[in-house]
Amino acid sequence: MKNPHYMYAQAFRSYKNLAAQGHPEAQRLLGMMYENGQGVPKNYLEASRWYEKAASAGDMGGVVRLGLLHANGRGIPKNFVEGCKLFLIAKDMGYPNAQALLDQLTPKMTEEQLAEANALAGEWAPVVQD
């Protein structure tokens, strides 16, 4: 069996190349590698950047992962409105656990924050890539 570090480094190079070409799934997977420190040093800020790219392109996993970083304040400032917005978007996209994520987050939010998250989610649309 190959060394796991070698395998992660190889995967990282492949994902980085595809992500730079605008492939949303590769962008999400690259974000996960940064979030989990697989093949690269753990870096939540870098993970959030790649999740943002994936989410902007309509990758449901990127939307959810970015929402979790915002809701939990991992590497970026905690932002319940942004996390809730992203979970609402994921729910609209058909993510099966979105309601459970919303059920955990919304009790921590004010009515104003909920209204803002709903309004922002309603305005969201993925960026169509050529």
PDB file of N, CA and C in Angstrom, residues 71 80-81 83-85 87-88 91 98-115 117-118:
ATOM      1  N   ALA A  71     -21.155  28.882  10.452  1.00  0.00           N
ATOM      2  CA  ALA A  71     -21.986  28.627  11.643  1.00  0.00           C
ATOM      3  C   ALA A  71     -21.139  28.341  12.876  1.00  0.00           C
ATOM      4  N   PHE A  80     -23.823  33.543  12.004  1.00  0.00           N
ATOM      5  CA  PHE A  80     -25.029  32.724  11.957  1.00  0.00           C
ATOM      6  C   PHE A  80     -25.896  33.044  10.738  1.00  0.00           C
ATOM      7  N   VAL A  81     -25.955  34.309  10.344  1.00  0.00           N
ATOM      8  CA  VAL A  81     -26.778  34.697   9.192  1.00  0.00           C
ATOM      9  C   VAL A  81     -26.245  34.018   7.936  1.00  0.00           C
ATOM     10  N   GLY A  83     -24.267  31.362   7.732  1.00  0.00           N
ATOM     11  CA  GLY A  83     -24.428  29.917   7.866  1.00  0.00           C
ATOM     12  C   GLY A  83     -25.859  29.487   7.580  1.00  0.00           C
ATOM     13  N   CYS A  84     -26.810  30.194   8.151  1.00  0.00           N
ATOM     14  CA  CYS A  84     -28.224  29.879   7.942  1.00  0.00           C
ATOM     15  C   CYS A  84     -28.601  30.050   6.475  1.00  0.00           C
ATOM     16  N   LYS A  85     -28.139  31.137   5.868  1.00  0.00           N
ATOM     17  CA  LYS A  85     -28.400  31.367   4.441  1.00  0.00           C
ATOM     18  C   LYS A  85     -27.926  30.174   3.623  1.00  0.00           C
ATOM     19  N   PHE A  87     -27.347  27.075   4.625  1.00  0.00           N
ATOM     20  CA  PHE A  87     -28.125  25.866   4.920  1.00  0.00           C
ATOM     21  C   PHE A  87     -29.494  25.929   4.230  1.00  0.00           C
ATOM     22  N   LEU A  88     -30.087  27.115   4.160  1.00  0.00           N
ATOM     23  CA  LEU A  88     -31.358  27.272   3.437  1.00  0.00           C
ATOM     24  C   LEU A  88     -31.171  26.988   1.943  1.00  0.00           C
ATOM     25  N   LYS A  91     -30.846  23.319   1.514  1.00  0.00           N
ATOM     26  CA  LYS A  91     -32.165  22.694   1.620  1.00  0.00           C
ATOM     27  C   LYS A  91     -32.903  22.811   0.289  1.00  0.00           C
ATOM     28  N   ALA A  98     -30.054  19.172   5.556  1.00  0.00           N
ATOM     29  CA  ALA A  98     -30.132  20.626   5.714  1.00  0.00           C
ATOM     30  C   ALA A  98     -31.068  21.030   6.846  1.00  0.00           C
ATOM     31  N   GLN A  99     -32.202  20.374   6.950  1.00  0.00           N
ATOM     32  CA  GLN A  99     -33.145  20.751   8.005  1.00  0.00           C
ATOM     33  C   GLN A  99     -32.546  20.510   9.385  1.00  0.00           C
ATOM     34  N   ALA A 100     -31.810  19.434   9.550  1.00  0.00           N
ATOM     35  CA  ALA A 100     -31.164  19.160  10.841  1.00  0.00           C
ATOM     36  C   ALA A 100     -30.140  20.254  11.169  1.00  0.00           C
ATOM     37  N   LEU A 101     -29.399  20.704  10.167  1.00  0.00           N
ATOM     38  CA  LEU A 101     -28.440  21.787  10.382  1.00  0.00           C
ATOM     39  C   LEU A 101     -29.166  23.076  10.767  1.00  0.00           C
ATOM     40  N   LEU A 102     -30.256  23.352  10.089  1.00  0.00           N
ATOM     41  CA  LEU A 102     -31.059  24.538  10.420  1.00  0.00           C
ATOM     42  C   LEU A 102     -31.638  24.432  11.831  1.00  0.00           C
ATOM     43  N   ASP A 103     -32.096  23.247  12.198  1.00  0.00           N
ATOM     44  CA  ASP A 103     -32.671  23.040  13.534  1.00  0.00           C
ATOM     45  C   ASP A 103     -31.645  23.270  14.637  1.00  0.00           C
ATOM     46  N   GLN A 104     -30.380  23.011  14.348  1.00  0.00           N
ATOM     47  CA  GLN A 104     -29.326  23.247  15.335  1.00  0.00           C
ATOM     48  C   GLN A 104     -28.951  24.721  15.407  1.00  0.00           C
ATOM     49  N   LEU A 105     -29.015  25.414  14.268  1.00  0.00           N
ATOM     50  CA  LEU A 105     -28.531  26.788  14.204  1.00  0.00           C
ATOM     51  C   LEU A 105     -29.586  27.824  14.553  1.00  0.00           C
ATOM     52  N   THR A 106     -30.786  27.668  14.041  1.00  0.00           N
ATOM     53  CA  THR A 106     -31.783  28.738  14.176  1.00  0.00           C
ATOM     54  C   THR A 106     -32.162  29.094  15.614  1.00  0.00           C
ATOM     55  N   PRO A 107     -32.130  28.179  16.591  1.00  0.00           N
ATOM     56  CA  PRO A 107     -32.430  28.604  17.968  1.00  0.00           C
ATOM     57  C   PRO A 107     -31.421  29.617  18.530  1.00  0.00           C
ATOM     58  N   LYS A 108     -30.257  29.705  17.920  1.00  0.00           N
ATOM     59  CA  LYS A 108     -29.220  30.634  18.376  1.00  0.00           C
ATOM     60  C   LYS A 108     -29.378  32.017  17.746  1.00  0.00           C
ATOM     61  N   MET A 109     -30.362  32.149  16.853  1.00  0.00           N
ATOM     62  CA  MET A 109     -30.492  33.374  16.065  1.00  0.00           C
ATOM     63  C   MET A 109     -31.691  34.208  16.505  1.00  0.00           C
ATOM     64  N   THR A 110     -31.596  35.517  16.272  1.00  0.00           N
ATOM     65  CA  THR A 110     -32.728  36.411  16.525  1.00  0.00           C
ATOM     66  C   THR A 110     -33.682  36.354  15.332  1.00  0.00           C
ATOM     67  N   GLU A 111     -34.869  36.879  15.514  1.00  0.00           N
ATOM     68  CA  GLU A 111     -35.835  36.938  14.411  1.00  0.00           C
ATOM     69  C   GLU A 111     -35.291  37.779  13.262  1.00  0.00           C
ATOM     70  N   GLU A 112     -34.584  38.847  13.595  1.00  0.00           N
ATOM     71  CA  GLU A 112     -34.003  39.711  12.559  1.00  0.00           C
ATOM     72  C   GLU A 112     -32.942  38.962  11.752  1.00  0.00           C
ATOM     73  N   GLN A 113     -32.120  38.191  12.444  1.00  0.00           N
ATOM     74  CA  GLN A 113     -31.094  37.408  11.756  1.00  0.00           C
ATOM     75  C   GLN A 113     -31.735  36.365  10.836  1.00  0.00           C
ATOM     76  N   LEU A 114     -32.797  35.714  11.320  1.00  0.00           N
ATOM     77  CA  LEU A 114     -33.497  34.725  10.502  1.00  0.00           C
ATOM     78  C   LEU A 114     -34.094  35.369   9.257  1.00  0.00           C
ATOM     79  N   ALA A 115     -34.693  36.527   9.428  1.00  0.00           N
ATOM     80  CA  ALA A 115     -35.292  37.231   8.295  1.00  0.00           C
ATOM     81  C   ALA A 115     -34.213  37.613   7.279  1.00  0.00           C
ATOM     82  N   ALA A 117     -31.277  36.106   6.828  1.00  0.00           N
ATOM     83  CA  ALA A 117     -30.792  34.879   6.192  1.00  0.00           C
ATOM     84  C   ALA A 117     -31.768  34.411   5.115  1.00  0.00           C
ATOM     85  N   ASN A 118     -33.051  34.455   5.401  1.00  0.00           N
ATOM     86  CA  ASN A 118     -34.063  34.060   4.420  1.00  0.00           C
ATOM     87  C   ASN A 118     -34.033  34.964   3.201  1.00  0.00           C
TER      88      ASN A 118
END
